[in-house]
Short mmCIF file of C-alpha atoms (C1' of nucleotides) in Angstrom, two decimals:
data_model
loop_
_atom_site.label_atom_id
_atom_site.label_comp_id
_atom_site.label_asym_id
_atom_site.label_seq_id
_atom_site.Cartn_x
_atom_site.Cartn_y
_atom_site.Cartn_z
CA UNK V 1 85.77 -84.61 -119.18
CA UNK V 2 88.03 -83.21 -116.86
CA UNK V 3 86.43 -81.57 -114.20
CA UNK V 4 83.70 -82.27 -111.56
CA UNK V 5 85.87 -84.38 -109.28
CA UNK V 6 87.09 -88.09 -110.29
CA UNK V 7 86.71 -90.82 -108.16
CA UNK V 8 89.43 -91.40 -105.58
CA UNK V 9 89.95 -95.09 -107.00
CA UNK V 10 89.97 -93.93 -110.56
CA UNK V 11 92.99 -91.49 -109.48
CA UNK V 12 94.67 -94.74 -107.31
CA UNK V 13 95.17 -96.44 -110.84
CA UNK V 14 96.64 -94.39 -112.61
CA UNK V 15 100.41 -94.91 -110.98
CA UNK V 16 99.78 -98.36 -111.63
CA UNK V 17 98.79 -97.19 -115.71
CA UNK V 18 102.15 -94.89 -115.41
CA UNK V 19 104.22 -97.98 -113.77
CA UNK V 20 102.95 -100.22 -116.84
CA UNK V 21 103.49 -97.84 -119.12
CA UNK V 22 107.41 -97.42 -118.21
CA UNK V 23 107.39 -101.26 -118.29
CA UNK V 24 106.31 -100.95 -122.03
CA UNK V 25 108.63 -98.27 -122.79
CA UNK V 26 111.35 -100.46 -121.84
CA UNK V 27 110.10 -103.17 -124.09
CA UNK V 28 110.51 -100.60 -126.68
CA UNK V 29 106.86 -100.55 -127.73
CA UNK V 30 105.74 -97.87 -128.96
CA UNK V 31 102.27 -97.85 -128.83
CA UNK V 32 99.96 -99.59 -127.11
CA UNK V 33 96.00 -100.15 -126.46
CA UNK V 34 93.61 -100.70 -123.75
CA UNK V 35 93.48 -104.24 -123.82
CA UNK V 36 97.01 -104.65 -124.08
CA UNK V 37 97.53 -103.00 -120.72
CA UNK V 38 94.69 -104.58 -119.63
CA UNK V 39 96.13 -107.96 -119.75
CA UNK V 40 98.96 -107.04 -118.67
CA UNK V 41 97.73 -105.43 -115.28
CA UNK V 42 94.45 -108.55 -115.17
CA UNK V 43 91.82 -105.78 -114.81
CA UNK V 44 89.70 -104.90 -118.04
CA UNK V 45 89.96 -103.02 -121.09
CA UNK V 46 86.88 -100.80 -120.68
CA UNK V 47 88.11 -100.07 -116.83
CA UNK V 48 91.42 -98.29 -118.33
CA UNK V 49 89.48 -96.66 -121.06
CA UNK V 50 86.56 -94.92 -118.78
CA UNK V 51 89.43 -94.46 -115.93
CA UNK V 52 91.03 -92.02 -118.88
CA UNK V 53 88.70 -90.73 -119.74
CA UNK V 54 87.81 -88.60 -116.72
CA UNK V 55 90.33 -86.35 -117.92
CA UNK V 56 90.23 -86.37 -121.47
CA UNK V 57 90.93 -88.07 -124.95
CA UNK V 58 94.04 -89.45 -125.42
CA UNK V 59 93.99 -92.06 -127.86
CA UNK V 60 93.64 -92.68 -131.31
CA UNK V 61 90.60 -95.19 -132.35
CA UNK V 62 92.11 -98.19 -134.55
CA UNK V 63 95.65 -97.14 -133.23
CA UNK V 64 95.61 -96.61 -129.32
CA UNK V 65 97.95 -94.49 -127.16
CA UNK V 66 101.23 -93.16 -127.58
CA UNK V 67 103.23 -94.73 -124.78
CA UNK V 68 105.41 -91.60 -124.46
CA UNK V 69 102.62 -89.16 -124.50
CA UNK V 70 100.01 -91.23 -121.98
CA UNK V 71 103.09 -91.27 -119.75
CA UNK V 72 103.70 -87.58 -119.72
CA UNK V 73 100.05 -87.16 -119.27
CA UNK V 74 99.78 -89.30 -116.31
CA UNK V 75 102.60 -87.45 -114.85
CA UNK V 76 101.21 -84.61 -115.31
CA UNK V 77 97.49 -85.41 -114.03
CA UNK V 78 99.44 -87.07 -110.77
CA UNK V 79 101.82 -83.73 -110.94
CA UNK V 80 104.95 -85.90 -111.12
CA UNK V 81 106.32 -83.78 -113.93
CA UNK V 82 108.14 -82.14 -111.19
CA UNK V 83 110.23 -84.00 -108.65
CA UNK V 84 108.71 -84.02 -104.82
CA UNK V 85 111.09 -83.61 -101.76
CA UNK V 86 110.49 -86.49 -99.43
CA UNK V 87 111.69 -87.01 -95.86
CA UNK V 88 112.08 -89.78 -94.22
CA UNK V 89 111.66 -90.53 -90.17
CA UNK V 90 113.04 -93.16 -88.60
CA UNK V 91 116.38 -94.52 -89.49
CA UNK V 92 115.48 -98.35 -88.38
CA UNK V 93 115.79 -101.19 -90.95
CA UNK V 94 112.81 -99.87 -92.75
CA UNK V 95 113.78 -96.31 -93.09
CA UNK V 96 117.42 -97.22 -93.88
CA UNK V 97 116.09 -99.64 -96.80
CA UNK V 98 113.52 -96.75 -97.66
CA UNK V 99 116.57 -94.10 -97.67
CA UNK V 100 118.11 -96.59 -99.55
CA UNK V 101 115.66 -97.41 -102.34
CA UNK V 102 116.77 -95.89 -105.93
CA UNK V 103 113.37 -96.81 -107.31
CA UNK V 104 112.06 -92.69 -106.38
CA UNK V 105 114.60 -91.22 -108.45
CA UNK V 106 112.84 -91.72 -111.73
CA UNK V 107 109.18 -91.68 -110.50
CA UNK V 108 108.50 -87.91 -109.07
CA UNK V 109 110.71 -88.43 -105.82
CA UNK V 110 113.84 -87.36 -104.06
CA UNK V 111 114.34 -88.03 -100.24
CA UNK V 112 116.15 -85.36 -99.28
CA UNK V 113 116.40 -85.90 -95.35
CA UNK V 114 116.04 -88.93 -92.95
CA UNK V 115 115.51 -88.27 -89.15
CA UNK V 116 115.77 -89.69 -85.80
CA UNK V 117 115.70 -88.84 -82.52
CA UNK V 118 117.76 -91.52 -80.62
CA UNK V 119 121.45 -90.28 -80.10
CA UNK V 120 122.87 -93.21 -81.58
CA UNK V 121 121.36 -93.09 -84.71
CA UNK V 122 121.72 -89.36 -85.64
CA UNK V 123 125.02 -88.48 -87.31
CA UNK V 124 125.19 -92.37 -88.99
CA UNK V 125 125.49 -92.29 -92.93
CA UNK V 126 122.42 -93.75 -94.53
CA UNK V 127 122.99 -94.08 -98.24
CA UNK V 128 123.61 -90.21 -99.76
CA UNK V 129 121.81 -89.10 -96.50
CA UNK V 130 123.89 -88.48 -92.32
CA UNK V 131 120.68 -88.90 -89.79
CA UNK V 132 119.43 -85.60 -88.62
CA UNK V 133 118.31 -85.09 -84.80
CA UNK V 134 114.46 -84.34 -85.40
CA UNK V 135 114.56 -81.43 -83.97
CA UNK V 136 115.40 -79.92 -87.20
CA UNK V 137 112.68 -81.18 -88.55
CA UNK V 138 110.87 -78.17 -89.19
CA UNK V 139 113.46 -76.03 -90.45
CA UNK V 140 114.17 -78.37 -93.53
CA UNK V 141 110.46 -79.06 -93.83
CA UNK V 142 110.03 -75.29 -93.88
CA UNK V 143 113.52 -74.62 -95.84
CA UNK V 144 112.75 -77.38 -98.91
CA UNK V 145 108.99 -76.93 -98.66
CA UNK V 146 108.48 -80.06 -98.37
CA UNK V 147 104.98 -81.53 -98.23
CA UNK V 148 105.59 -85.15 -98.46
CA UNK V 149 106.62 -87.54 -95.11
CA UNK V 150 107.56 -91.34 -94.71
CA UNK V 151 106.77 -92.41 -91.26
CA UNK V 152 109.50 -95.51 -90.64
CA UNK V 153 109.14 -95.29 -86.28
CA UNK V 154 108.20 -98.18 -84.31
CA UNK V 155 104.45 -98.27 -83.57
CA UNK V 156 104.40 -96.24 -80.18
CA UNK V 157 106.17 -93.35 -81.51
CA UNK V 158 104.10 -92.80 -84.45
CA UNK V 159 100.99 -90.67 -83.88
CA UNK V 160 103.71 -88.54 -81.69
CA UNK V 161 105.80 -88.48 -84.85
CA UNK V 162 103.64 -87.49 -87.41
CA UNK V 163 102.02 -84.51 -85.21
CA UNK V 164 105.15 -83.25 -85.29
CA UNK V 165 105.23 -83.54 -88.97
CA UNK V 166 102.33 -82.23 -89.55
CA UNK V 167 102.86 -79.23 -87.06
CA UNK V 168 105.90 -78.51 -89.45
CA UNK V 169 103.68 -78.27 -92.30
CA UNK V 170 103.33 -81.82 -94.41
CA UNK V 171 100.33 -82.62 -96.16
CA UNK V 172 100.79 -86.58 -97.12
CA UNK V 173 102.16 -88.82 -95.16
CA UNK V 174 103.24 -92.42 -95.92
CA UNK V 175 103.19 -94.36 -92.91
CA UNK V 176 104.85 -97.81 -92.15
CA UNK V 177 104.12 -98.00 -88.43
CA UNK V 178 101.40 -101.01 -87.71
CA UNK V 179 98.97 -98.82 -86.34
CA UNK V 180 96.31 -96.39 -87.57
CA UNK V 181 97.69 -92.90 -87.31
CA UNK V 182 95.19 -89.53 -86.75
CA UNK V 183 95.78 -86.61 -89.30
CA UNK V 184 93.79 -83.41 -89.95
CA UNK V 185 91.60 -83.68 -92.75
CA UNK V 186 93.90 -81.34 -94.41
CA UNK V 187 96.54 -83.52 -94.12
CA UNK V 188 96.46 -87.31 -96.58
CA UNK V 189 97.59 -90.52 -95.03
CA UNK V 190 98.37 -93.73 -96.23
CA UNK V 191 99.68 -97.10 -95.11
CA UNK V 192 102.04 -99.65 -95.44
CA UNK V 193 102.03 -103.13 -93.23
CA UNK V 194 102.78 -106.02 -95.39
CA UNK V 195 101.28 -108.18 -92.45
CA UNK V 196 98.19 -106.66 -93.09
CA UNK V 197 98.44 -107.95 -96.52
CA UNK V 198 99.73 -111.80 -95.14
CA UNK V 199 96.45 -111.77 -93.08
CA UNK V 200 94.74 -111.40 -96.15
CA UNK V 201 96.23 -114.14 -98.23
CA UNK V 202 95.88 -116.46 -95.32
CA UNK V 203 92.34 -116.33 -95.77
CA UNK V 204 92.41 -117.90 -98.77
CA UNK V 205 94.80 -120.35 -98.11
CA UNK V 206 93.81 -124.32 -97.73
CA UNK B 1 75.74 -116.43 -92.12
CA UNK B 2 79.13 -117.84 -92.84
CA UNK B 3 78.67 -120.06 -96.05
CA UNK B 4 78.04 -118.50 -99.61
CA UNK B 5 81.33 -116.23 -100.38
CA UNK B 6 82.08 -113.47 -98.07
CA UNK B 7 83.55 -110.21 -100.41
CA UNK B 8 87.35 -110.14 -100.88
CA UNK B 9 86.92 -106.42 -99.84
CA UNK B 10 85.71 -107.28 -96.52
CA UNK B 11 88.39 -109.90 -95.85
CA UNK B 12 91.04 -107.17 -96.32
CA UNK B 13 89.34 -105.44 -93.70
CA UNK B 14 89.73 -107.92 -91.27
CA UNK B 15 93.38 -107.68 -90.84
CA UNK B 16 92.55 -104.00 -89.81
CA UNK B 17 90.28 -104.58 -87.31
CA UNK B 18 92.31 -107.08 -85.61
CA UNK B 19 94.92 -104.45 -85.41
CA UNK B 20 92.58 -102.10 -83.75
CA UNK B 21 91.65 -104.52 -80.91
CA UNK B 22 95.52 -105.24 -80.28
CA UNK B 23 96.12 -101.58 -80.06
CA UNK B 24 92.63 -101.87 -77.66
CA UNK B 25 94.19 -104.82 -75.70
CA UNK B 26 97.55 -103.08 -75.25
CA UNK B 27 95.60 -100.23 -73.61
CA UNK B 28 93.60 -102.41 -71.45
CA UNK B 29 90.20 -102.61 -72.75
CA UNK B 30 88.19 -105.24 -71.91
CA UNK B 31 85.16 -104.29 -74.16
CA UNK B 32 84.52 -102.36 -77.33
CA UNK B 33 81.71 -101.30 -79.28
CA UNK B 34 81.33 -100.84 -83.22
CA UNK B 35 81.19 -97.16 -82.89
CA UNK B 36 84.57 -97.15 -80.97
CA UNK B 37 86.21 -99.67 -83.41
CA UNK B 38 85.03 -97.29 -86.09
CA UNK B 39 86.06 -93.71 -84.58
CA UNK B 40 89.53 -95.53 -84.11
CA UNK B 41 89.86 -96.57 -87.89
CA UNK B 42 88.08 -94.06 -89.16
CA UNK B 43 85.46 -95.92 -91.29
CA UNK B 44 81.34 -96.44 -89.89
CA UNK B 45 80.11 -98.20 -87.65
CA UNK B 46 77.29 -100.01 -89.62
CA UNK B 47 80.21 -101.04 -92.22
CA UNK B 48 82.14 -102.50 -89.22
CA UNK B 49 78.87 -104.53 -87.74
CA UNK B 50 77.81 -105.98 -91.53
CA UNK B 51 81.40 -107.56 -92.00
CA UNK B 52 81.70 -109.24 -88.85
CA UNK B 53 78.49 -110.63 -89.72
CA UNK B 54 79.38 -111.91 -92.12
CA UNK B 55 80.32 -114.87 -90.05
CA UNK B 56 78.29 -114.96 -87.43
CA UNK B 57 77.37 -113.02 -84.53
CA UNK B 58 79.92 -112.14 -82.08
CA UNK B 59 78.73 -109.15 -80.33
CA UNK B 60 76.32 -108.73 -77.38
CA UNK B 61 73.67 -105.97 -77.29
CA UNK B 62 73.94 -103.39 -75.09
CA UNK B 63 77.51 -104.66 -74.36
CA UNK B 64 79.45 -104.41 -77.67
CA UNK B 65 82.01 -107.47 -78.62
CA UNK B 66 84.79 -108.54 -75.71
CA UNK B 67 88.40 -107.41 -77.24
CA UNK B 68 89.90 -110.51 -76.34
CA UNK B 69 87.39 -113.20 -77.78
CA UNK B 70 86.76 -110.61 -81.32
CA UNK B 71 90.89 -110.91 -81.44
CA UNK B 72 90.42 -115.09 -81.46
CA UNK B 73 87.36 -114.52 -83.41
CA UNK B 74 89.25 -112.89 -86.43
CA UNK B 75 92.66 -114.69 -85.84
CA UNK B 76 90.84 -118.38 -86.41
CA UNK B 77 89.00 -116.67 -89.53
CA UNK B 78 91.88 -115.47 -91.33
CA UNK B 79 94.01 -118.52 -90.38
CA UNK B 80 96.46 -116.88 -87.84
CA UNK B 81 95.89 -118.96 -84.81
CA UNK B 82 98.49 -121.04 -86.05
CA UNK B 83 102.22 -119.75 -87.03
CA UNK B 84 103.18 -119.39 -90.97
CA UNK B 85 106.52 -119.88 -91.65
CA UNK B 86 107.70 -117.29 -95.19
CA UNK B 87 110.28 -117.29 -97.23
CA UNK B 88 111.86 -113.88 -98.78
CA UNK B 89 113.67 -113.65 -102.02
CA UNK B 90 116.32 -111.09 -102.09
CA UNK B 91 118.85 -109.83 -99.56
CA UNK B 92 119.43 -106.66 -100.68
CA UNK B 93 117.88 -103.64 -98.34
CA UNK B 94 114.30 -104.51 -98.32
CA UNK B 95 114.79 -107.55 -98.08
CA UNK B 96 117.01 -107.59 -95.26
CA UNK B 97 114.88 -104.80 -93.37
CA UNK B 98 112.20 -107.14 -93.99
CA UNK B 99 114.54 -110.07 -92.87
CA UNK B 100 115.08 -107.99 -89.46
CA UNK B 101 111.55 -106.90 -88.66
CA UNK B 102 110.55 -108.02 -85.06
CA UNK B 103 106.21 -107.46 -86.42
CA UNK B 104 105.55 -110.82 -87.92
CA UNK B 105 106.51 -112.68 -84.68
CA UNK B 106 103.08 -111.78 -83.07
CA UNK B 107 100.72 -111.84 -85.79
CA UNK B 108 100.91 -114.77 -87.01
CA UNK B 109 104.02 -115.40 -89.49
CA UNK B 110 107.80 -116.14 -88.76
CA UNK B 111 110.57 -115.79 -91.49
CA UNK B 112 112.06 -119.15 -91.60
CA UNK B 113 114.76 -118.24 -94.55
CA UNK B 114 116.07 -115.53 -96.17
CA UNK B 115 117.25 -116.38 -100.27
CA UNK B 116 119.60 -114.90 -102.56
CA UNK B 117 121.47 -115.61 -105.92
CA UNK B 118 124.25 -113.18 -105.30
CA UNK B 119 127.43 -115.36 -104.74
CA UNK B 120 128.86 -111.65 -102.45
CA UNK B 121 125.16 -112.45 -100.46
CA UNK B 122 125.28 -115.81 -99.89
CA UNK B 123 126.39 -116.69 -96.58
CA UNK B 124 125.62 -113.45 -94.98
CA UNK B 125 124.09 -112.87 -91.88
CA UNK B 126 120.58 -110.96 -91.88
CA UNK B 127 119.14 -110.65 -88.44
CA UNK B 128 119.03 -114.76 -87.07
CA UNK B 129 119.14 -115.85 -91.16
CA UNK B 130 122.35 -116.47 -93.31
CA UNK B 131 121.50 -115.95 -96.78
CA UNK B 132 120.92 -119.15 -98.48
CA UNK B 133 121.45 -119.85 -102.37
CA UNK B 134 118.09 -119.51 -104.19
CA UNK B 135 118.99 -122.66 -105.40
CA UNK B 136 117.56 -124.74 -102.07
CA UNK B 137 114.53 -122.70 -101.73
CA UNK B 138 112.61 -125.49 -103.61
CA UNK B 139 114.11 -127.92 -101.06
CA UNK B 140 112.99 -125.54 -97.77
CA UNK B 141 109.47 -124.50 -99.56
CA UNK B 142 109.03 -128.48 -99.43
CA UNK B 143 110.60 -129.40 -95.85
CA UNK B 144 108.92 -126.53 -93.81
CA UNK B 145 105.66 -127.27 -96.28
CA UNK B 146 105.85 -122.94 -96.72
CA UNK B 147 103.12 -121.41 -98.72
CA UNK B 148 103.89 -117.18 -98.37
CA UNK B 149 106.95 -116.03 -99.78
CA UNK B 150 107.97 -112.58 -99.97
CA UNK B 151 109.53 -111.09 -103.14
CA UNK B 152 112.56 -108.20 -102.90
CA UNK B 153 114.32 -107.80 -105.80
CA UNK B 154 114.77 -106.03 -108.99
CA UNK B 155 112.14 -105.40 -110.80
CA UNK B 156 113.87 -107.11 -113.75
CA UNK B 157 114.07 -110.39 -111.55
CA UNK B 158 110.77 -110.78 -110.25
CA UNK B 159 109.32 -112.55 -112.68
CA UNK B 160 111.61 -115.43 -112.88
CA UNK B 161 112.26 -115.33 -109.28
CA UNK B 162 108.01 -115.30 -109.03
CA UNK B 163 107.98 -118.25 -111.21
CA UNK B 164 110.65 -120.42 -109.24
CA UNK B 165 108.59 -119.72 -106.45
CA UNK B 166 105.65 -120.79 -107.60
CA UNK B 167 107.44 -123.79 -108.97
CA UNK B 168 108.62 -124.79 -105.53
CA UNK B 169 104.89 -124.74 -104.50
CA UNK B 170 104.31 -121.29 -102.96
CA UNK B 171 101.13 -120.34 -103.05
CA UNK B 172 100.85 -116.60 -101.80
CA UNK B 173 103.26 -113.99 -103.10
CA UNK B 174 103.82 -110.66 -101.52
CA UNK B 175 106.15 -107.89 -104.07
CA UNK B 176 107.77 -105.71 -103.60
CA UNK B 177 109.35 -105.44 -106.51
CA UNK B 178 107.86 -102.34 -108.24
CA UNK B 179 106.30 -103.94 -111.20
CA UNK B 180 103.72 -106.02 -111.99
CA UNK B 181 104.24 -110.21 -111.40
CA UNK B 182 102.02 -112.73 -113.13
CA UNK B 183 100.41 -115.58 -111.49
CA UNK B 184 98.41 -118.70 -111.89
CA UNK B 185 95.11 -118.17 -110.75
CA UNK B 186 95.86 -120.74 -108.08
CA UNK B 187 97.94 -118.35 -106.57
CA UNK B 188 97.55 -115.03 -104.66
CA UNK B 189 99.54 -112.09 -105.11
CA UNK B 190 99.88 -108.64 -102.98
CA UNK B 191 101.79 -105.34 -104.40
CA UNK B 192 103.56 -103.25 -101.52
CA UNK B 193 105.36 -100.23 -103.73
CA UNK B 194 105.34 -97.10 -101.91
CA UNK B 195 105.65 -94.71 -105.08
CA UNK B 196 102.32 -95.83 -106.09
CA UNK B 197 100.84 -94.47 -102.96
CA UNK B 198 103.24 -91.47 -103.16
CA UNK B 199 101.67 -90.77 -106.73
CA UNK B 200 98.19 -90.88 -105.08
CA UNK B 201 98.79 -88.61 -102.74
CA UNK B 202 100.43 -85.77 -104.89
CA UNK B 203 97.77 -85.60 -106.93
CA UNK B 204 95.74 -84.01 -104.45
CA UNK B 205 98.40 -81.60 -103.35
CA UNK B 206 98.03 -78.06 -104.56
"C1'" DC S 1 88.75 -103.01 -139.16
"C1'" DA S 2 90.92 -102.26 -134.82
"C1'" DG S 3 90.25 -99.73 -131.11
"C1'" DT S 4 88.41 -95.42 -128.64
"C1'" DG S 5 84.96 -92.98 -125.73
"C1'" DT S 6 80.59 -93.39 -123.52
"C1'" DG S 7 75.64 -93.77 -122.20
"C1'" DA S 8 72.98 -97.25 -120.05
"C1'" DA S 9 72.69 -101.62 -117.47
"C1'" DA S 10 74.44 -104.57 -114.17
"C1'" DG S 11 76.78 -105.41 -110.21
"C1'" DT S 12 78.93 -104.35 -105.82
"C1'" DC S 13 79.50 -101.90 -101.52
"C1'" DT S 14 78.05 -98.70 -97.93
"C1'" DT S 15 74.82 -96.45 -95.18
"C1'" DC S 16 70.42 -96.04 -93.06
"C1'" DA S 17 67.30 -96.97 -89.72
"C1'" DC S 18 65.11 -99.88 -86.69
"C1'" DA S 19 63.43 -104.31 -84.40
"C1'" DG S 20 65.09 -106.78 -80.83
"C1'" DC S 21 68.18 -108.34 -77.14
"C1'" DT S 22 70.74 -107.66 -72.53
"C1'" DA G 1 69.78 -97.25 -72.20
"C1'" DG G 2 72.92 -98.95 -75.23
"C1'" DC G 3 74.35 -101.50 -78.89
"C1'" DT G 4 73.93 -105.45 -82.12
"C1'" DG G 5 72.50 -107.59 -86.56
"C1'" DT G 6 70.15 -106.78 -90.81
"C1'" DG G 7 66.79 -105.93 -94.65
"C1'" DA G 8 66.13 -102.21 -97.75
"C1'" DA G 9 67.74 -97.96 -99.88
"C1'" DG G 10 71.15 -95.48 -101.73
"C1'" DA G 11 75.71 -94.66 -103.61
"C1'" DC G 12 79.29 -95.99 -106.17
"C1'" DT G 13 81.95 -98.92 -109.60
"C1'" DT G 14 82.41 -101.95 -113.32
"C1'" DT G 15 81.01 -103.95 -117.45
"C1'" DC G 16 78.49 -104.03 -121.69
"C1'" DA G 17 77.87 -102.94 -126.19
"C1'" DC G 18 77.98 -99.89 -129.88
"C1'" DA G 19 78.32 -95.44 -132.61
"C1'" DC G 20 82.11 -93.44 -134.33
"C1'" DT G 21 86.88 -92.48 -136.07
"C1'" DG G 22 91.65 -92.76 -138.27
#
DNA sequence: CAGTGTGAAAGTCTTCACAGCT
DNA sequence: AGCTGTGAAGACTTTCACACTG
């Protein structure tokens, strides 16, 4: 049933459903079932199948799911049909690799600007992409429309950073900095510190 | 009470909160409270108090918890007093921004080799690392007794590349390879792929 | 008969609210 | 007065198990 709000961690699987689901497509399956992709993501079979069905019916009982179709209806739930103008900020190692990456191409994404603001940085080629001064910022945030910002700025620039982002008018923002960034609650953040994610193995370890 | 399983969920939260308090340090506090912690990171205050207990009691009423002895407090939980030495497998531009990042240094992990089964990367410089054949990583994994490595190739690699790992004796993994790695259960493994948060997010743009 | 979709049950996590300490 | 640590309540999430379908 589609509407009366789904659970924020129901929506957070799906690009991991979608990302599986490309993986199978390569394979050349053609079909598949919930306890296929349940084994191969280790979570369970009835997760995937109440996850989907928040917004709808989309298998077949005895047969499964169509691995094309469950893809373009993931991509259209997560409105990736279309193809999302990113910028990036920071032209460091992390936002050069970011600039860099060809893995957005395919999945909803097209970086269409990186920024800096030291003097030595703007004009460099990164990839497809010459480093803008970030003053212009706003006018290709305004120009493109885009809504979408990677935050790649050592930690003490960030919350300066993204204000000015969001000033400009983007509404999720991927940020790599090590520290916690405010936003508006108009405005969606996320993270990305793979320490973070060391600390938490460590834990574990002997 | 520190016997008897503390949640995985409340691990991963430690990491955070030992962030905060650096951020807190760095700005010369000498005390904090939970409600401060919390209004920084944006979570509650109760949720903040029950995971520190669970393992022990390091606050003082009245007071709050001293920035300085929470920081040891959290670094000797997860492990980080001492200094982890990773691998990372793949020189291409994650990797090597990765490779070059100056964050690990103080929080508890140094990259002590940098692998590669390109013959055009071997021998390469990457920040203070020359790209070594993936060949000796089962040689360094046992002389430098690492456990973390740190996976940066193509998807269509990571497996195998996983596997030799593991092989070698690693015991936590951290992808970024945008697919999805199998372990033994004697292993950990972390995800870090940015579309999947970039998915997330559009999904609750207009 | 293999496999979905789904109420109901079980399990997990968060918040409340307050006794008690400094 | 201010803030911790914590049982108990409440909210949320996952799993179970089965009627139903192609």
């Amino acid at each position: 049933m589609s509407s009366k709000s789904v659970p924020d961690i129901v929506v957070a699987r799906l690009p991991l459903y979608l990302r599986a689901l490309s993986a199978m497509q390569t394979s050349g399956k053609v079909f598949t079932s919930s306890q296929e992709m349940a084994s191969w993501l280790g979570i369970s079979s009835a997760q995937i199948r109440k996850d989907l069905s928040h917004f709808g019916e989309f298998g077949k009982q005895g047969t499964g799911y169509s691995v094309t179709s469950l893809q373009d209806t993931l991509r259209s739930i997560l409105k990736i049909e279309r193809e999302w103008p990113i910028v990036i900020i920071g032209a460091g190692h992390i936002g050069s690799a970011v600039a860099n990456y060809s893995g957005f191409a395919h999945r909803g994404f097209r970086v269409c600007a990186v920024f800096d603001s030291a003097p030595g940085k703007i004009g460099l080629r990164i990839g497809q992409h010459i480093v803008q001064d970030i003053a212009y910022l706003p006018k290709v945030v305004q120009d493109y429309g885009v809504k979408l910002a990677m935050i790649a700025v050592p930690a003490d620039a960030a919350q300066a950073v993204t204000d000015l982002a969001v000033a400009a008018g983007i509404l999720a923002v991927l940020n790599y900095a090590p520290i916690n960034v405010i936003v508006p609650d108009t405005v969606r953040i996320e993270n990305i510190d793979p320490v973070l994610h060391l600390q938490h193995m460590t834990y574990y370890l002997a």
